[in-house]
Coordinates of N, CA and C in Angstrom, one line a residue:
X666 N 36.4 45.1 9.1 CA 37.8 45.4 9.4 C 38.1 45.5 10.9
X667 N 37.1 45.9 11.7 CA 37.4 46.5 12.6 C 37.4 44.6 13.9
X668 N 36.7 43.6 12.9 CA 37.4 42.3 13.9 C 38.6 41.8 13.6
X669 N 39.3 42.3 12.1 CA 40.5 41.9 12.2 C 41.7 42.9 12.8
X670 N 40.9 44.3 13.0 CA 42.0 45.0 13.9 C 42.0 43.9 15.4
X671 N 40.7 43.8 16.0 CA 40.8 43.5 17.1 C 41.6 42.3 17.5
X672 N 42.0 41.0 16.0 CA 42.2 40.0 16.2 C 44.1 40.3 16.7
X673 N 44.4 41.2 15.6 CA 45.9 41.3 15.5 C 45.5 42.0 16.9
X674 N 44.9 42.7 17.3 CA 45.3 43.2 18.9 C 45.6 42.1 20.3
X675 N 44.7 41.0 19.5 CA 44.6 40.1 20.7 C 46.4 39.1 20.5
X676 N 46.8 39.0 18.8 CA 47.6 38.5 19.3 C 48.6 39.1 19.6
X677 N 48.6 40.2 19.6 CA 49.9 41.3 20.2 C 49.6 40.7 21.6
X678 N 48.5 40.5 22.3 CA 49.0 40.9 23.4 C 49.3 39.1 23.9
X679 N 48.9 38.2 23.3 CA 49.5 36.7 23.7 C 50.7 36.7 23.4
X680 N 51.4 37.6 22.2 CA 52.6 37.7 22.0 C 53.6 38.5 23.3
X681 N 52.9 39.6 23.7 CA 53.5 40.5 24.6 C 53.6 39.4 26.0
X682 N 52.3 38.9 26.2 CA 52.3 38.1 27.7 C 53.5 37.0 27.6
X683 N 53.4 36.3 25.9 CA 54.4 35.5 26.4 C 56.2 35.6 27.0
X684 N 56.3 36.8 25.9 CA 57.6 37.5 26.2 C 57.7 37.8 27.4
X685 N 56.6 38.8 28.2 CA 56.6 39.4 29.6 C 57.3 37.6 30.4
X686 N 56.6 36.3 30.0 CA 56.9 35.7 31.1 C 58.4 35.4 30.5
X687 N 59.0 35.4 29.6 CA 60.4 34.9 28.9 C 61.3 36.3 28.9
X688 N 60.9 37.3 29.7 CA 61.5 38.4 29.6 C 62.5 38.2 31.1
X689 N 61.7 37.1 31.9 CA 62.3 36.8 33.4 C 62.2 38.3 34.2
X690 N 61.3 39.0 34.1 CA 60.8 39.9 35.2 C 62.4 41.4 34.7
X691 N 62.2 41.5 33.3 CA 62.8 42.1 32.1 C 64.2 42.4 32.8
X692 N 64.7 41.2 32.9 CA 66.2 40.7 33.0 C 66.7 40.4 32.0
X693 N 66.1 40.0 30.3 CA 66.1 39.8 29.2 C 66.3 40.5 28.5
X694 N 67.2 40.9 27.9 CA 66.5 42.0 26.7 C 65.9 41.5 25.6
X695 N 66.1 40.8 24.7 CA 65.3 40.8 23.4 C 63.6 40.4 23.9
X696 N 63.5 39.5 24.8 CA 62.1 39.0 25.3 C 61.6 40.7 25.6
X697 N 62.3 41.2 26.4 CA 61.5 42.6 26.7 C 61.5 43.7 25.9
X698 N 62.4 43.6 25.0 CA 61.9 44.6 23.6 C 60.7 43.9 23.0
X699 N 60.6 43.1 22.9 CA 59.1 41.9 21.6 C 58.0 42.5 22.7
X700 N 58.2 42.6 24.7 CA 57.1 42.4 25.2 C 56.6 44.2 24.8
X701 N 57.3 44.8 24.9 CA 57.2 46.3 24.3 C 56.5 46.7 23.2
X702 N 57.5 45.9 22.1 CA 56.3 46.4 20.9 C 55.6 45.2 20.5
X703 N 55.3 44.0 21.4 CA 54.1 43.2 20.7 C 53.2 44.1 21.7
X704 N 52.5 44.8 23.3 CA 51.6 45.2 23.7 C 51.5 46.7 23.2
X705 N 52.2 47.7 22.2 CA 52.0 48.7 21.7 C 51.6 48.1 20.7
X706 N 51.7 47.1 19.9 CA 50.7 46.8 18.5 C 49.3 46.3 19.0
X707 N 49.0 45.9 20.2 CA 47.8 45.2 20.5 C 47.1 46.5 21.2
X708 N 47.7 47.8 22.1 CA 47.0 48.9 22.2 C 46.3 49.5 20.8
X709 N 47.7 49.4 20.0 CA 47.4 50.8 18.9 C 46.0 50.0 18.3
X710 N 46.0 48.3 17.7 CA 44.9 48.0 17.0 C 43.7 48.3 17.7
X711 N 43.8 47.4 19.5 CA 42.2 48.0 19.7 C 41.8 48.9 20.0
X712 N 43.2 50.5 20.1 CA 42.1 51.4 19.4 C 41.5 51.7 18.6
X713 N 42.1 51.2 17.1 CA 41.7 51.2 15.8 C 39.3 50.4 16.0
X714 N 40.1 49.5 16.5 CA 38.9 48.4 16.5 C 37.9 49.5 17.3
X715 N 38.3 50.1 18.3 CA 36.9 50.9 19.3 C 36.7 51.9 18.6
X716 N 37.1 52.4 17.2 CA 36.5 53.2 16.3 C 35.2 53.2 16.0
X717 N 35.0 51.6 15.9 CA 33.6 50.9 15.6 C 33.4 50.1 16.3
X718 N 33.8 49.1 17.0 CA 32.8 48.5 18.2 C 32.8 49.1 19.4
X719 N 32.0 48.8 20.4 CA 31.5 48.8 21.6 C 32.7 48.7 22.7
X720 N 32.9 49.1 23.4 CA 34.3 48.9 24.4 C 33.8 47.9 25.1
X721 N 32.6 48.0 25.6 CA 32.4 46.7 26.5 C 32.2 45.2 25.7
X722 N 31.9 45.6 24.7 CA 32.0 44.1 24.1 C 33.4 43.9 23.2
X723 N 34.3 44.8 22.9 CA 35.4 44.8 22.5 C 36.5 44.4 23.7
X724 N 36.4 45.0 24.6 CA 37.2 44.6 26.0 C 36.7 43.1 25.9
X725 N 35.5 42.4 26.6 CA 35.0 41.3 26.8 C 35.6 40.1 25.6
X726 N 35.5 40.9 24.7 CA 36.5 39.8 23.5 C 38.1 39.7 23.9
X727 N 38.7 41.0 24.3 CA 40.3 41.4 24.1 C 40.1 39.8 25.2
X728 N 39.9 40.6 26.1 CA 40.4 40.0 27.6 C 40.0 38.4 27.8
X729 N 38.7 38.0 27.2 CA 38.0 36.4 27.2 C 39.2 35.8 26.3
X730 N 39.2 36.4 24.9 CA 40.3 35.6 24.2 C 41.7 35.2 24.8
X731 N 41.9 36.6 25.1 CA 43.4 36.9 25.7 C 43.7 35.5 27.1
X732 N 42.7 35.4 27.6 CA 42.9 35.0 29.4 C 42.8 33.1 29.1
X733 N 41.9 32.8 28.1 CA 41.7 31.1 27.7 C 42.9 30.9 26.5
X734 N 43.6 31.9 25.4 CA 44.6 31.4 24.9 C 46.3 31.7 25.5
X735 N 45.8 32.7 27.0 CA 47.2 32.6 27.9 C 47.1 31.1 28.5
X736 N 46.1 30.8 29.0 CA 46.0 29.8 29.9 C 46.4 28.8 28.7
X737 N 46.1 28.6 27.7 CA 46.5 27.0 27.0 C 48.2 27.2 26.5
X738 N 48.5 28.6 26.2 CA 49.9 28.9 26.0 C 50.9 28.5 27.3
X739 N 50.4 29.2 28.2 CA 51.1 28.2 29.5 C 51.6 26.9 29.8
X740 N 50.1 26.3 29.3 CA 50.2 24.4 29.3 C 51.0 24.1 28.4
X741 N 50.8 24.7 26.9 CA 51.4 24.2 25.9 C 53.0 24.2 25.6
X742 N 53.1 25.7 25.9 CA 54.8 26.6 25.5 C 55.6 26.4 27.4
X743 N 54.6 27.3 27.9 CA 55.5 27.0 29.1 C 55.3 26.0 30.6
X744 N 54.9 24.7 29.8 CA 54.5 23.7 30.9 C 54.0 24.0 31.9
X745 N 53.3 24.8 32.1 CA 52.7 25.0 33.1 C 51.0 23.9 33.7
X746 N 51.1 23.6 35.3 CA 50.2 22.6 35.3 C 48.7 23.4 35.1
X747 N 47.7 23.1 35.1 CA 46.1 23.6 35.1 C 45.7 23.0 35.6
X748 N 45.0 23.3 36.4 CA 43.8 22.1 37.9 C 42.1 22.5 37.5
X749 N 41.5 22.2 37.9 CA 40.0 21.7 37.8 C 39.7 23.3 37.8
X750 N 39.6 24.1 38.9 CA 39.4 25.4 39.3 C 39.9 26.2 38.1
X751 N 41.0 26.0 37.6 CA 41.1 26.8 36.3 C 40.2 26.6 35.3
X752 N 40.2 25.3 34.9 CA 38.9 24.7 33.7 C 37.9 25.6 34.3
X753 N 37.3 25.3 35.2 CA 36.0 25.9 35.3 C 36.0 28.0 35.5
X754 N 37.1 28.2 36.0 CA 37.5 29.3 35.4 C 38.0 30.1 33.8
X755 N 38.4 29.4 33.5 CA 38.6 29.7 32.1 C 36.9 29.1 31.5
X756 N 36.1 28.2 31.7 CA 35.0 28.1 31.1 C 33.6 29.3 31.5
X757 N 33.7 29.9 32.6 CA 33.3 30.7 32.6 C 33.5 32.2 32.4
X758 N 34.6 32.8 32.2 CA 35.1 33.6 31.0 C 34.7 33.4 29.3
X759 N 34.6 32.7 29.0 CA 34.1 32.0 27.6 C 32.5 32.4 27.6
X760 N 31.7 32.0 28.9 CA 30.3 31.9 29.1 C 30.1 33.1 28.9
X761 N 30.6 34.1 29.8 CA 30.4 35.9 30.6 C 30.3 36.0 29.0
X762 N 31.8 36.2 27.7 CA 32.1 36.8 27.0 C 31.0 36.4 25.5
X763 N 30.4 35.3 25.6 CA 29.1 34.6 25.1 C 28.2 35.5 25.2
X764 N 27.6 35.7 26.8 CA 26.7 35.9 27.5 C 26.3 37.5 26.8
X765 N 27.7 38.2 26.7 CA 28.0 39.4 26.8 C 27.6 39.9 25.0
X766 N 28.4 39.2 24.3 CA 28.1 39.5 22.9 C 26.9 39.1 22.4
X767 N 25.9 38.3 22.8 CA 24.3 37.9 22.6 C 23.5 38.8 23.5
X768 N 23.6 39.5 24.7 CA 23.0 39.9 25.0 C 22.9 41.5 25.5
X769 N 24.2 41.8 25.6 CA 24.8 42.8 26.0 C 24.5 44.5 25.3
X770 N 25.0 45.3 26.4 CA 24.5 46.4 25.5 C 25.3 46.9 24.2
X771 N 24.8 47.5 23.5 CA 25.5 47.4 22.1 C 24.8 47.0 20.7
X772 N 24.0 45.8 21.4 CA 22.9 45.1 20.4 C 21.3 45.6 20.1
X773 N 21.2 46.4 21.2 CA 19.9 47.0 21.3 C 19.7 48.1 19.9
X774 N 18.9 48.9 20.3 CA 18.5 50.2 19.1 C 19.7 50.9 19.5
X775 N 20.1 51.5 18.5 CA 21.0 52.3 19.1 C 20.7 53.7 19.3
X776 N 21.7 54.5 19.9 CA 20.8 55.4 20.2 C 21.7 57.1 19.6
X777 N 21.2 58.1 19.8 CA 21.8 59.1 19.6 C 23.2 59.2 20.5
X778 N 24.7 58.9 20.0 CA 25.4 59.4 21.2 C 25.5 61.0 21.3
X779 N 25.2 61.7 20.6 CA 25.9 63.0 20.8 C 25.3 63.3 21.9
X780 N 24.1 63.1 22.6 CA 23.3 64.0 23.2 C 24.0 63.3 24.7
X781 N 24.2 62.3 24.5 CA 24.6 61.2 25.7 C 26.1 61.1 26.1
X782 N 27.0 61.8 25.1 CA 28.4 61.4 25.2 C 28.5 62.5 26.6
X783 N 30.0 62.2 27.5 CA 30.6 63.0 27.8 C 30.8 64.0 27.5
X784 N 31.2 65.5 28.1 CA 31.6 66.8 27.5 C 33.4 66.3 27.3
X785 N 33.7 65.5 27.7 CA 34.9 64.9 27.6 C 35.3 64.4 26.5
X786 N 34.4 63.5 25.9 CA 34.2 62.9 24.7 C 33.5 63.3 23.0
X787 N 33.0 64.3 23.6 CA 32.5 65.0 22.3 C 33.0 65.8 21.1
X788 N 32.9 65.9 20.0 CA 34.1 66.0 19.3 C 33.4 67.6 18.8

């Protein structure tokens, strides 16, 4: 459950980004109500999602997804051009967020959090 919270988070927030740019710097109104509550549906899910995954590898998905389907939303919806520097930018975001969920911490043993959490975080 908790990768389909994350998924609906991620498209709130392609939804929200796209509005943000069709909101014209929220001179718009309807673009800037959608950018409102499509990035409060994409907060509220991935908190739902960090119930159960890992922040660092839950961020590393939000943001990897988020940054390679803004960048093709750009080209596609708002013509926008992409140069060489972006490919290889956007391809290494892909790698990091690869790199991150194969290797990263999260996958190891896990461990006791209560003894390790913040006094901040402890319930």
């Amino acid at each position: 459950m908790a990768y389909l919270f994350l998924v609906i988070s991620i498209v709130g927030e392609l939804v929200g980004t796209s509005m943000l740019k069709a909101s014209e710097g929220f001179t718009r109104l309807y673009p800037t109500l959608l950018t409102i509550v499509a990035f409060g549906i994409s907060f509220f899910f991935i908190s739902l999602t960090l119930k159960t995954l890992p922040l660092n590898m839950t961020y590393a998905i939000w943001s990897g997804v988020g940054a390679v389907a803004t960048a093709l939303i750009s080209v596609l919806i708002w013509k926008e051009k992409i140069n060489t520097g972006s490919i290889i930018g956007i391809a290494l975001i892909v790698i990091g967020v690869v790199v991150l969920n194969l290797f990263g911490a999260g996958h190891g043993e896990a461990k006791d959090t209560t003894e390790t959490a913040s006094p901040i975080v402890q319930k």
